[in-house]
mmCIF file of C-alpha atoms in Angstrom:
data_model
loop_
_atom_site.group_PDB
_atom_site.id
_atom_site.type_symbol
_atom_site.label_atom_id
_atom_site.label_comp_id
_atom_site.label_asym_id
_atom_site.label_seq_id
_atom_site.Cartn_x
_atom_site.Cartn_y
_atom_site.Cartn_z
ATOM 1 C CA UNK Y 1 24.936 18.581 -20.838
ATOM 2 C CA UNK Y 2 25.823 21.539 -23.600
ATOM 3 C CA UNK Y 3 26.588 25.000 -21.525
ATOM 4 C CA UNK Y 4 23.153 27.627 -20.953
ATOM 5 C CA UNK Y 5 23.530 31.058 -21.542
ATOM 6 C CA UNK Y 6 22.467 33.210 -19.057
ATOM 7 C CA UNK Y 7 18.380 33.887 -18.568
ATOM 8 C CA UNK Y 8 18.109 29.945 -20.342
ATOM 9 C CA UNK Y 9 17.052 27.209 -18.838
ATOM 10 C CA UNK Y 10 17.598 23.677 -19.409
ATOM 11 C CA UNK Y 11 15.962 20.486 -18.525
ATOM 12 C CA UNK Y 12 18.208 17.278 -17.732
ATOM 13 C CA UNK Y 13 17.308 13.855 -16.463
ATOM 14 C CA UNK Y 14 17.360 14.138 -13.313
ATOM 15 C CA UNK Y 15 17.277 18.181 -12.519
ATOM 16 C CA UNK Y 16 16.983 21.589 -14.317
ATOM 17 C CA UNK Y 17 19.428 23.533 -14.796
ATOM 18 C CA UNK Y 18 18.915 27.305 -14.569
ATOM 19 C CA UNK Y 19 20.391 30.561 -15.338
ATOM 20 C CA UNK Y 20 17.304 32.885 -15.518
ATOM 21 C CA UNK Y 21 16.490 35.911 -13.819
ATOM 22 C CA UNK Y 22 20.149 37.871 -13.915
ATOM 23 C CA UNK Y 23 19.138 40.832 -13.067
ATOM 24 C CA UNK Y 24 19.122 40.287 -8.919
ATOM 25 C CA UNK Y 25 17.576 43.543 -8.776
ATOM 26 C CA UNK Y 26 13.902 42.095 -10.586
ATOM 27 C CA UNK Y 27 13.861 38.969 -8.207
ATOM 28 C CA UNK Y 28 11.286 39.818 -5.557
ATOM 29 C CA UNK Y 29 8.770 37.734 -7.776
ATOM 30 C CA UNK Y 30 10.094 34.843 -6.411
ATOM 31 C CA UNK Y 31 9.560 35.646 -2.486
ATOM 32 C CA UNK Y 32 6.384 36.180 -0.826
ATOM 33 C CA UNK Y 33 7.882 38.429 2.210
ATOM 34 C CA UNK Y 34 5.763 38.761 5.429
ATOM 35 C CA UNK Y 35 5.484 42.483 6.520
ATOM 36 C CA UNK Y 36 5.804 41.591 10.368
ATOM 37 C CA UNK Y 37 7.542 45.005 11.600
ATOM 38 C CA UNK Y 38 7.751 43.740 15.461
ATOM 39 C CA UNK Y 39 8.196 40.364 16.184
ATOM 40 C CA UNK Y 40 7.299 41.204 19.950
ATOM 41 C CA UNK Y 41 4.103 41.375 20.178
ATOM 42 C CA UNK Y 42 3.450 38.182 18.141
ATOM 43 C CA UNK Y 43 2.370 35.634 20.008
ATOM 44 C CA UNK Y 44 1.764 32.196 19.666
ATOM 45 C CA UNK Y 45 -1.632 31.628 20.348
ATOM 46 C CA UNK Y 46 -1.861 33.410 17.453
ATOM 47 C CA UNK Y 47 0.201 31.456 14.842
ATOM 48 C CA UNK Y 48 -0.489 27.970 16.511
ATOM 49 C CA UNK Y 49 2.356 25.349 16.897
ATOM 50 C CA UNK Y 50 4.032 23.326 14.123
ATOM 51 C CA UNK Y 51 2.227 20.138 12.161
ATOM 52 C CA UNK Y 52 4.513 17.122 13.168
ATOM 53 C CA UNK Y 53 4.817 14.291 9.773
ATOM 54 C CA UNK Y 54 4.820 11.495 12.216
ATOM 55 C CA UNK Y 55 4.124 8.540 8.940
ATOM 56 C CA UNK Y 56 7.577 7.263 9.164
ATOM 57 C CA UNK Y 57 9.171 5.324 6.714
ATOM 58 C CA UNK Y 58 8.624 1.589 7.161
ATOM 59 C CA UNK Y 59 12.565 1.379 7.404
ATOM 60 C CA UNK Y 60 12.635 3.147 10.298
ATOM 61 C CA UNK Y 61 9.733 1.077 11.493
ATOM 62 C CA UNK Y 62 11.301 -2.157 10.745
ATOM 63 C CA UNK Y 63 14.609 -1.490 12.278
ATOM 64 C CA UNK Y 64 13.009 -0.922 15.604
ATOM 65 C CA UNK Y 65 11.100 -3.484 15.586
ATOM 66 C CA UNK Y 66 14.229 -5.341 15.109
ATOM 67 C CA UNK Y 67 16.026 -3.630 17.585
ATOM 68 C CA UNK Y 68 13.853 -3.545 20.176
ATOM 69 C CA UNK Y 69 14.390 0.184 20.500
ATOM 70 C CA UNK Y 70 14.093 3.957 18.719
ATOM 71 C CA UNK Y 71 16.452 4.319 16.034
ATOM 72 C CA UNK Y 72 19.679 6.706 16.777
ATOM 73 C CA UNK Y 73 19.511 9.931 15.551
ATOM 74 C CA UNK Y 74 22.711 9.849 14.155
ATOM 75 C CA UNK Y 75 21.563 6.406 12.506
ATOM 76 C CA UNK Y 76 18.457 7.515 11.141
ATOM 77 C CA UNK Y 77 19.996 10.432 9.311
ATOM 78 C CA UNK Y 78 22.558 7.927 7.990
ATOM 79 C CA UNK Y 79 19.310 6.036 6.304
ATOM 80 C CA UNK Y 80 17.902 9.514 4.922
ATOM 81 C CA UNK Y 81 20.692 10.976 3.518
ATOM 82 C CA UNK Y 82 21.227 7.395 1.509
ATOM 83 C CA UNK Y 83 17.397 7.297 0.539
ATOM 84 C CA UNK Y 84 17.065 11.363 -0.529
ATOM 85 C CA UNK Y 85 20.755 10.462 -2.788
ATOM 86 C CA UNK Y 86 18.750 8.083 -4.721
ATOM 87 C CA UNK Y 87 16.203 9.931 -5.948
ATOM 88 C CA UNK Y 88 18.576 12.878 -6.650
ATOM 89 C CA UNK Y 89 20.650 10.619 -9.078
ATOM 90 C CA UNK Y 90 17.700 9.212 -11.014
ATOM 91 C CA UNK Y 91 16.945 9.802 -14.727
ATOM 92 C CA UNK Y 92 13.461 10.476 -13.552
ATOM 93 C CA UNK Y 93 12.181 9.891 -17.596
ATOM 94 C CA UNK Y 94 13.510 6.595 -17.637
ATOM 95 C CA UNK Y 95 12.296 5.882 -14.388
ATOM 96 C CA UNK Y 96 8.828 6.373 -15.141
ATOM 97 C CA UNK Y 97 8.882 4.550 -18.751
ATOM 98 C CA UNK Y 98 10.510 1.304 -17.067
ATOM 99 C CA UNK Y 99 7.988 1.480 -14.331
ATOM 100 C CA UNK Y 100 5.202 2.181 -16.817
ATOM 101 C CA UNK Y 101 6.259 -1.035 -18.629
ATOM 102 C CA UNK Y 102 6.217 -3.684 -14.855
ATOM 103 C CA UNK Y 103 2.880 -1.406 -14.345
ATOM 104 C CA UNK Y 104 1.096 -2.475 -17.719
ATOM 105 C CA UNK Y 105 2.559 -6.139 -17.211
ATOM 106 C CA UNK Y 106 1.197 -6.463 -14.125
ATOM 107 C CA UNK Y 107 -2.503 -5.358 -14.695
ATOM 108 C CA UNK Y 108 -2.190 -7.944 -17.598
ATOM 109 C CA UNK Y 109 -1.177 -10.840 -15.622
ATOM 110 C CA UNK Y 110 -3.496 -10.147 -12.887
ATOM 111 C CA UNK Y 111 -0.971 -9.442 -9.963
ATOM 112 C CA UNK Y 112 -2.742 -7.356 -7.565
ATOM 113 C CA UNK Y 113 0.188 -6.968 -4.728
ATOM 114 C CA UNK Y 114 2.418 -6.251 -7.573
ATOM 115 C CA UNK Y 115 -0.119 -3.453 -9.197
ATOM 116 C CA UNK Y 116 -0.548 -1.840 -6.068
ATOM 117 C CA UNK Y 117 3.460 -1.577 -5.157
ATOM 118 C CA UNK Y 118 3.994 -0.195 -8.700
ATOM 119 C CA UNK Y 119 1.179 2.238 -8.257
ATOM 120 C CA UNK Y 120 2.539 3.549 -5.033
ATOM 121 C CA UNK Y 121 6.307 3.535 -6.581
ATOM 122 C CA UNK Y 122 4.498 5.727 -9.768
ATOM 123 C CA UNK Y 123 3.238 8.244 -7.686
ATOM 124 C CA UNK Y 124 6.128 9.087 -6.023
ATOM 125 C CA UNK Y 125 8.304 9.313 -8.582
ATOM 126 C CA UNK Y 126 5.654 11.371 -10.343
ATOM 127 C CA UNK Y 127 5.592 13.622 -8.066
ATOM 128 C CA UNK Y 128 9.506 13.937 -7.746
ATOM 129 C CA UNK Y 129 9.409 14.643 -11.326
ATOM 130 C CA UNK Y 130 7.055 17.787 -10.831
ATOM 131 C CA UNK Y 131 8.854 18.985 -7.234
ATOM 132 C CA UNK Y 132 12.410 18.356 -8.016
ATOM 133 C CA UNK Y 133 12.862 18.335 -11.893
ATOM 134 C CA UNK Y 134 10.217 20.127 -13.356
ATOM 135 C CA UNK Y 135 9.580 23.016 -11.055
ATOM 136 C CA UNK Y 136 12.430 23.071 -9.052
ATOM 137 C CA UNK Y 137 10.830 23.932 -5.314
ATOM 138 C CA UNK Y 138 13.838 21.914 -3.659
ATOM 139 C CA UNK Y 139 16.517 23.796 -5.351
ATOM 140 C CA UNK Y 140 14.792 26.866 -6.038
ATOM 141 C CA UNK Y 141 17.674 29.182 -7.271
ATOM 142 C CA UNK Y 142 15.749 31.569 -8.194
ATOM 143 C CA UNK Y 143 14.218 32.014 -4.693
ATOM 144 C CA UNK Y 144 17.286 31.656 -3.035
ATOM 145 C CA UNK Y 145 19.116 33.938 -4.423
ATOM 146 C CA UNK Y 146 15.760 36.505 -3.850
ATOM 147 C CA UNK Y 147 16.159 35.507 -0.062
ATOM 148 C CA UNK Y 148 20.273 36.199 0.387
ATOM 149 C CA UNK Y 149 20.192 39.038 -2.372
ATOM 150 C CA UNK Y 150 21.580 42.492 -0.792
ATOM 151 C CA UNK Y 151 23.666 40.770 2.426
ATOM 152 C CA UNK Y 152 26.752 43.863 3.299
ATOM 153 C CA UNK Y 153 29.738 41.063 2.851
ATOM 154 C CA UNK Y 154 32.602 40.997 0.980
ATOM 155 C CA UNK Y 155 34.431 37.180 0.248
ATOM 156 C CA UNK Y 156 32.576 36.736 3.156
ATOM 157 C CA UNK Y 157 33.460 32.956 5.369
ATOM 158 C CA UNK Y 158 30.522 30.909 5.343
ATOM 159 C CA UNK Y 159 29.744 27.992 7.585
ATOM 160 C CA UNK Y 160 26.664 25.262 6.634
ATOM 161 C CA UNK Y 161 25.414 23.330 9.125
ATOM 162 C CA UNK Y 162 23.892 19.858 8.099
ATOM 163 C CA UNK Y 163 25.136 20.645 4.662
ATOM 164 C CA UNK Y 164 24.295 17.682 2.976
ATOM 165 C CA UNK Y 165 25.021 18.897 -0.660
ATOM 166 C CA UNK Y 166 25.673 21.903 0.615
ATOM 167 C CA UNK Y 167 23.512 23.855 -2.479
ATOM 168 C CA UNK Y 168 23.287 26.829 -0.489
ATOM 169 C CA UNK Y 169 26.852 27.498 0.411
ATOM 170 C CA UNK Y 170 27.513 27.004 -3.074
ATOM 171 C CA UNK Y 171 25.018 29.949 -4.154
ATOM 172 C CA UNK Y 172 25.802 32.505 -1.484
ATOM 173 C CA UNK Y 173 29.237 31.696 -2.819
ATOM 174 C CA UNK Y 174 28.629 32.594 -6.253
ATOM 175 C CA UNK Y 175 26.970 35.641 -5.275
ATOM 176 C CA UNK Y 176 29.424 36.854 -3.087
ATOM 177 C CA UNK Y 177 32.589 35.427 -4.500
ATOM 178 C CA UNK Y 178 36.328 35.394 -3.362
ATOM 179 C CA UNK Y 179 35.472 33.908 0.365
ATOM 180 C CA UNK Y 180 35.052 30.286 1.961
ATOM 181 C CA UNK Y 181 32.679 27.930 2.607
ATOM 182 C CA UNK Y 182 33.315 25.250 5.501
ATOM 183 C CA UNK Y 183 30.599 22.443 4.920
ATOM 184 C CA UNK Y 184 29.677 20.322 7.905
ATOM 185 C CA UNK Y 185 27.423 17.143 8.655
ATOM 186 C CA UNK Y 186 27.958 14.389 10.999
ATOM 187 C CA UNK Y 187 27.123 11.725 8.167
ATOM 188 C CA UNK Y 188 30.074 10.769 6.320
ATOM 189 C CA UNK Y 189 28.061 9.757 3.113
ATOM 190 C CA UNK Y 190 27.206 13.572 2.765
ATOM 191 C CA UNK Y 191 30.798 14.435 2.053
ATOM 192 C CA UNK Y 192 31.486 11.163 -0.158
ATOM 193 C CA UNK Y 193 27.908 11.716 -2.345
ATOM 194 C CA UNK Y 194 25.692 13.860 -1.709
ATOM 195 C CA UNK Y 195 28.002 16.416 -1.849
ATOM 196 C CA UNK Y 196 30.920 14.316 -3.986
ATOM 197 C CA UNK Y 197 28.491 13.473 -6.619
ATOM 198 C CA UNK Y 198 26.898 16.563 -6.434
ATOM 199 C CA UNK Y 199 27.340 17.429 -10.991
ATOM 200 C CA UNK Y 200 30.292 19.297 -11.686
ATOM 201 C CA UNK Y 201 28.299 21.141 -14.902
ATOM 202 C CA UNK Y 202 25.608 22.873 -12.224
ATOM 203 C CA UNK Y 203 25.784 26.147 -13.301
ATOM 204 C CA UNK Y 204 25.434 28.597 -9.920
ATOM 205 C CA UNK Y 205 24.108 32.189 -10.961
ATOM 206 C CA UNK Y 206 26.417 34.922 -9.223
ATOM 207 C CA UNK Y 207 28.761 37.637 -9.986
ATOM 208 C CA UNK Y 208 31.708 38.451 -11.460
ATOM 209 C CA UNK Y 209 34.295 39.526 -8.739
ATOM 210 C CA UNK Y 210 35.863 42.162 -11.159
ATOM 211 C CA UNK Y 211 33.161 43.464 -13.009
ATOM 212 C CA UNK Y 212 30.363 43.079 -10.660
ATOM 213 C CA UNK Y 213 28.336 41.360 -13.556
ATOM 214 C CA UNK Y 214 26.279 38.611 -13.595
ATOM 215 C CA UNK Y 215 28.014 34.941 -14.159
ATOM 216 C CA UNK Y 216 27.991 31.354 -13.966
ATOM 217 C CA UNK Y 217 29.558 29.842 -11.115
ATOM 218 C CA UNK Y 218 30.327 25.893 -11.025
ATOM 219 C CA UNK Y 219 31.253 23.335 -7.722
ATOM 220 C CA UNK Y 220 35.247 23.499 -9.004
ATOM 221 C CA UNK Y 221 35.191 27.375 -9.156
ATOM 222 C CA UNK Y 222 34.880 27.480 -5.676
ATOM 223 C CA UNK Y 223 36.406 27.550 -1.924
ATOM 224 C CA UNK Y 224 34.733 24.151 -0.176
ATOM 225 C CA UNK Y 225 35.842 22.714 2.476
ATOM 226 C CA UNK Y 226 34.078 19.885 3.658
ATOM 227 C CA UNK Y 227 34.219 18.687 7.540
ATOM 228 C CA UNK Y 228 32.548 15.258 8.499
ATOM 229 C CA UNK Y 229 31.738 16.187 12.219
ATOM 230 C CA UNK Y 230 29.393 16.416 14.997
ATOM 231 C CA UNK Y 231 28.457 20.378 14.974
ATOM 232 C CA UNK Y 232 28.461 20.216 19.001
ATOM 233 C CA UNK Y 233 32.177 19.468 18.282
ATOM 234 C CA UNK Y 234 33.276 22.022 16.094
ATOM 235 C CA UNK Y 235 35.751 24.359 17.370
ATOM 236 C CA UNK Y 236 35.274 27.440 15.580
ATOM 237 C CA UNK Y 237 35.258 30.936 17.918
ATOM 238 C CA UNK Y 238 33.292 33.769 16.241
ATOM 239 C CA UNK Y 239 34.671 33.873 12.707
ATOM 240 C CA UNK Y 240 32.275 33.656 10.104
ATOM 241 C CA UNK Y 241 30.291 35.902 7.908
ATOM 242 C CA UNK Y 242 27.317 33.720 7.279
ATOM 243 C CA UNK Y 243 26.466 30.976 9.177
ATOM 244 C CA UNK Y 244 23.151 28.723 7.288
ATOM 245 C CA UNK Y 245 21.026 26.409 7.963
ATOM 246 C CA UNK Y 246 18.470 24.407 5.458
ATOM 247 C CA UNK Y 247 16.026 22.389 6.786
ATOM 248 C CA UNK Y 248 17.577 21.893 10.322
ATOM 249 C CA UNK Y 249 15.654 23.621 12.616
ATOM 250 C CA UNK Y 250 12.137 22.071 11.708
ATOM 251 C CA UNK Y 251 13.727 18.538 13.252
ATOM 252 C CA UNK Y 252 13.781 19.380 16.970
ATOM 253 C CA UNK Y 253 11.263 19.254 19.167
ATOM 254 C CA UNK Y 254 10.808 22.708 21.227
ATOM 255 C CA UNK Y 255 13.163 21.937 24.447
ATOM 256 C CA UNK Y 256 15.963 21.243 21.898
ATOM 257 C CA UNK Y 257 15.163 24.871 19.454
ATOM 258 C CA UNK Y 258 17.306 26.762 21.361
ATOM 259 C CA UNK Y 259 20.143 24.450 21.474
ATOM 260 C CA UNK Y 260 19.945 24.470 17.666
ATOM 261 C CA UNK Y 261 20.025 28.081 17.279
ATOM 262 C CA UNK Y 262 22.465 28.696 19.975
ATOM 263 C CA UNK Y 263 24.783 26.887 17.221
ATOM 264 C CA UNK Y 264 23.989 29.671 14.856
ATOM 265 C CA UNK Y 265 25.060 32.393 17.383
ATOM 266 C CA UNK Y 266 28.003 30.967 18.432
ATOM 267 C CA UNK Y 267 29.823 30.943 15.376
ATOM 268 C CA UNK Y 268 28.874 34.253 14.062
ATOM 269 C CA UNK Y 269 31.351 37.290 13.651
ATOM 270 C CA UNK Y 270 29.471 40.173 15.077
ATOM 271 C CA UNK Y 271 27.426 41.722 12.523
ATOM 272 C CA UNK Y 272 27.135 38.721 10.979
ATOM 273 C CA UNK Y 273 23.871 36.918 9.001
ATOM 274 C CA UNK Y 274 22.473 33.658 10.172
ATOM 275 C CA UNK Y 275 20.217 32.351 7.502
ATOM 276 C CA UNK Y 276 17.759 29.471 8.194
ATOM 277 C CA UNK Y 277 15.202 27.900 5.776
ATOM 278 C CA UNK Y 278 12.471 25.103 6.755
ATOM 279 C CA UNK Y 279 9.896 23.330 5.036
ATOM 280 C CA UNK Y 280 6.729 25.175 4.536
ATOM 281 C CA UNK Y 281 3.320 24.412 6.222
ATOM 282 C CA UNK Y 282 1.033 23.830 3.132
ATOM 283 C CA UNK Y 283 -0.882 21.376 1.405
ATOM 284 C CA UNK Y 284 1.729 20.747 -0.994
ATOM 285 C CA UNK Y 285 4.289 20.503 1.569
ATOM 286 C CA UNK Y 286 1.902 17.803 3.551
ATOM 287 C CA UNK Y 287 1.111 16.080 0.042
ATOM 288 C CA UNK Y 288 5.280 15.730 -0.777
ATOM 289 C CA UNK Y 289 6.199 14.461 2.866
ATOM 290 C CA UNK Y 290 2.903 12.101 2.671
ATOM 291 C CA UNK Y 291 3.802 10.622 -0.854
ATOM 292 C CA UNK Y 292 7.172 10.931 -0.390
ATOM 293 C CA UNK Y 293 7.401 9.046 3.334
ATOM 294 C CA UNK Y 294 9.498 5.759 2.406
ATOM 295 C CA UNK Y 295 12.000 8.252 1.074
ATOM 296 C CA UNK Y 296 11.629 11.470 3.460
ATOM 297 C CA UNK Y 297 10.196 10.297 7.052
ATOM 298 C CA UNK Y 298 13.239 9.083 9.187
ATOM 299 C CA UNK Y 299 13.534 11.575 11.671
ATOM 300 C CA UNK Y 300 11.104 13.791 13.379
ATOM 301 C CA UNK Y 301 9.917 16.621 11.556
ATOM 302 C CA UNK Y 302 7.816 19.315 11.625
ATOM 303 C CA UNK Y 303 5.997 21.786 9.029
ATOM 304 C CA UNK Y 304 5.698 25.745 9.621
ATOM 305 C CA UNK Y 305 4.411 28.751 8.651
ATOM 306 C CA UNK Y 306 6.735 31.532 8.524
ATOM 307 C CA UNK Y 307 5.163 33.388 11.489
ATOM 308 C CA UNK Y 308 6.181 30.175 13.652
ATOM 309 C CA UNK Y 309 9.737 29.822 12.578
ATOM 310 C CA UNK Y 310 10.321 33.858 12.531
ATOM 311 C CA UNK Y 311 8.647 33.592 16.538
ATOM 312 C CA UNK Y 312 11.430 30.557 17.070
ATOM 313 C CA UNK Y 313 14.138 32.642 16.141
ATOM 314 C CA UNK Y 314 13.002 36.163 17.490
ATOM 315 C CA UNK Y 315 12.680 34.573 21.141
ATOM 316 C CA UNK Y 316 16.079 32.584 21.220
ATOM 317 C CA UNK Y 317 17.861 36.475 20.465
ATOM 318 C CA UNK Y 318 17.718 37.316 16.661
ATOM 319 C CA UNK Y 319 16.907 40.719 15.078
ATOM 320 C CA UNK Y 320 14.905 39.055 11.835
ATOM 321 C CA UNK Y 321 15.614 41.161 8.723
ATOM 322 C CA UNK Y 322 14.155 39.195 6.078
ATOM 323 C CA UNK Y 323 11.632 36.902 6.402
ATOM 324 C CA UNK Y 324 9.153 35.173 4.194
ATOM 325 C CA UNK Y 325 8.541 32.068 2.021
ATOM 326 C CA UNK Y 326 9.958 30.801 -1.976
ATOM 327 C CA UNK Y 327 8.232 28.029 -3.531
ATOM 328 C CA UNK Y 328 8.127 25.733 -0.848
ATOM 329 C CA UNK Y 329 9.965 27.212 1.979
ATOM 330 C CA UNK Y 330 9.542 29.107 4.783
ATOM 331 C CA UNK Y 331 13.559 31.730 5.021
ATOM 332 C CA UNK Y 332 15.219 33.819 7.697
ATOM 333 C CA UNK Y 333 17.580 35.860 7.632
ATOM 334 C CA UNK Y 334 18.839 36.985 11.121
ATOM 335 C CA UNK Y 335 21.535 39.063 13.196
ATOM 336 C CA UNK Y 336 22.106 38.035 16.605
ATOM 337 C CA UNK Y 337 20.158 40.655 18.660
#
């Protein structure tokens, strides 16, 4: 892809990249924050519980039917992560004209199983097209870097937990450059493609250590490193800056939330920011996960409003300082109380 300029953007095959909005100081547009000035006296019988996505994929299905058992956790994050990293590396155009040509062929010879797979198979990747590529509510730089803007750190030692790509690390390190990142996930795949194939030309918008400026920021650029392990293993003492979360905390069931969080305490210097984002409760949220099952549904899951995930993380010992949602995300950003 040619280089963007800052405040362009650019549309590629399979994502957009995205430079605009420079100015960090003009980004509040892009998060709806909740004005909830004391978290205790909310209670939950007035934000309700969580909606649970319980339409699994028929993989998961299948393999315990054939195993006679439930799948391992371990084992049906290994099937995710491999499913999500497909439809990350397609050139979603191309996709939809080849599938647009079997589509048309089938109507004309009459093959209904056929037309109804290839409808299914259309939808989702039209809607992929529209979440991912076209408006960007996975990714969403834009409202991430509204949700870490104004954290007091300096080359500040981050630590991602279920990293997967590890997209976030890779913003808050372009924003607050000259520190580390330590990426972990239990699924070796993560490290070897989601993250390994993650595009070298993704521009990150951030600053310029020198000049405090604003300036691209690309995978190479930075301090990764990468660890392929079981987070109840790590052995890390209170050493980092910025400890994050995406999309973790939404897959435990309530006796295991604290556990989770614990994780996000332990590892913090004092002082220091835990940031967690989950999925959003909404009807886009419910239509993506509902579409988007054979891809998305392997583990359990749940959908929340921001009330419910701030109430999590208030009564497991966090002072919340930000909270509210961007695009289609729920994010929290915490100090351990």
């Amino acid at each position: 892809m040619p280089p963007i300029d800052l405040g362009q953007t650019l549309l590629g095959p399979s994502f957009r990249y995205d430079l605009r909005s420079p100015d960090i100081s003009k980004l509040d547009r892009f998060i709806v924050e909740n004005p909830i000035r004391d978290w205790s006296v909310v209670r939950w019988k007035d934000v309700g519980r969580p909606f649970r996505v319980e339409n699994y994929a028929s993989g998961k299905r299948v393999w315990e039917e054939q195993n006679g058992d439930r799948m391992p956790i371990q084992t049906s994050w290994e099937m995710f992560n491999r499913s999500f990293h497909e439809w990350f590396v397609k050139d979603v155009p191309y996709e939809q004209r080849r599938m647009m040509g079997q589509f048309a062929r089938a109507i004309l010879g009459f093959r209904g199983t056929e037309i109804g797979r290839l409808w299914r198979e259309l939808q989702q990747v039209a809607l992929w097209n529209t979440a991912h590529r076209l408006t960007d509510t996975i990714w969403d730089p834009r409202g991430k870097r509204a949700l870490f803007r104004g954290l007091d750190v300096s080359k500040p030692r981050i630590l991602f937990l279920g990293a997967a790509e590890g997209y976030e690390a890779m913003q808050l390190s372009a924003m607050y450059p000259g520190g580390e990142a330590v990426l972990v996930d239990y699924d070796g795949f993560c490290q070897t493609h989601r993250f390994g194939e993650f595009p070298e030309d993704y521009p990150f918008l951030g600053t310029h250590p020198q000049t405090g400026s604003p300036r691209a920021w690309y995978k190479g650029d930075m301090n990764l490193t990468y660890l392929v392990s079981d987070i109840r293993q790590l052995s890390f003492g209170h050493e980092f800056d910025i400890v994050i979360s995406v999309g973790l905390l939404e897959h435990f069931p309530d006796e295991y939330k604290p556990e989770c969080l614990e994780w996000h305490r332990k590892f913090l210097k004092p002082n220091g920011y835990a940031i967690l984002t989950t999925p959003r409760h909404s009807w886009k949220t419910r239509l993506f996960y509902h579409v988007m099952a054979e891809a998305m549904n392997y583990t359990y899951r749940e959908l929340m409003s921001i009330q419910q995930m701030g109430l999590y993380i208030h009564e497991n010992g966090f002072n919340i300082l930000r909270h509210g949602y961007i695009k289609t995300h729920n994010g929290v950003v915490a100090r351990v109380r």
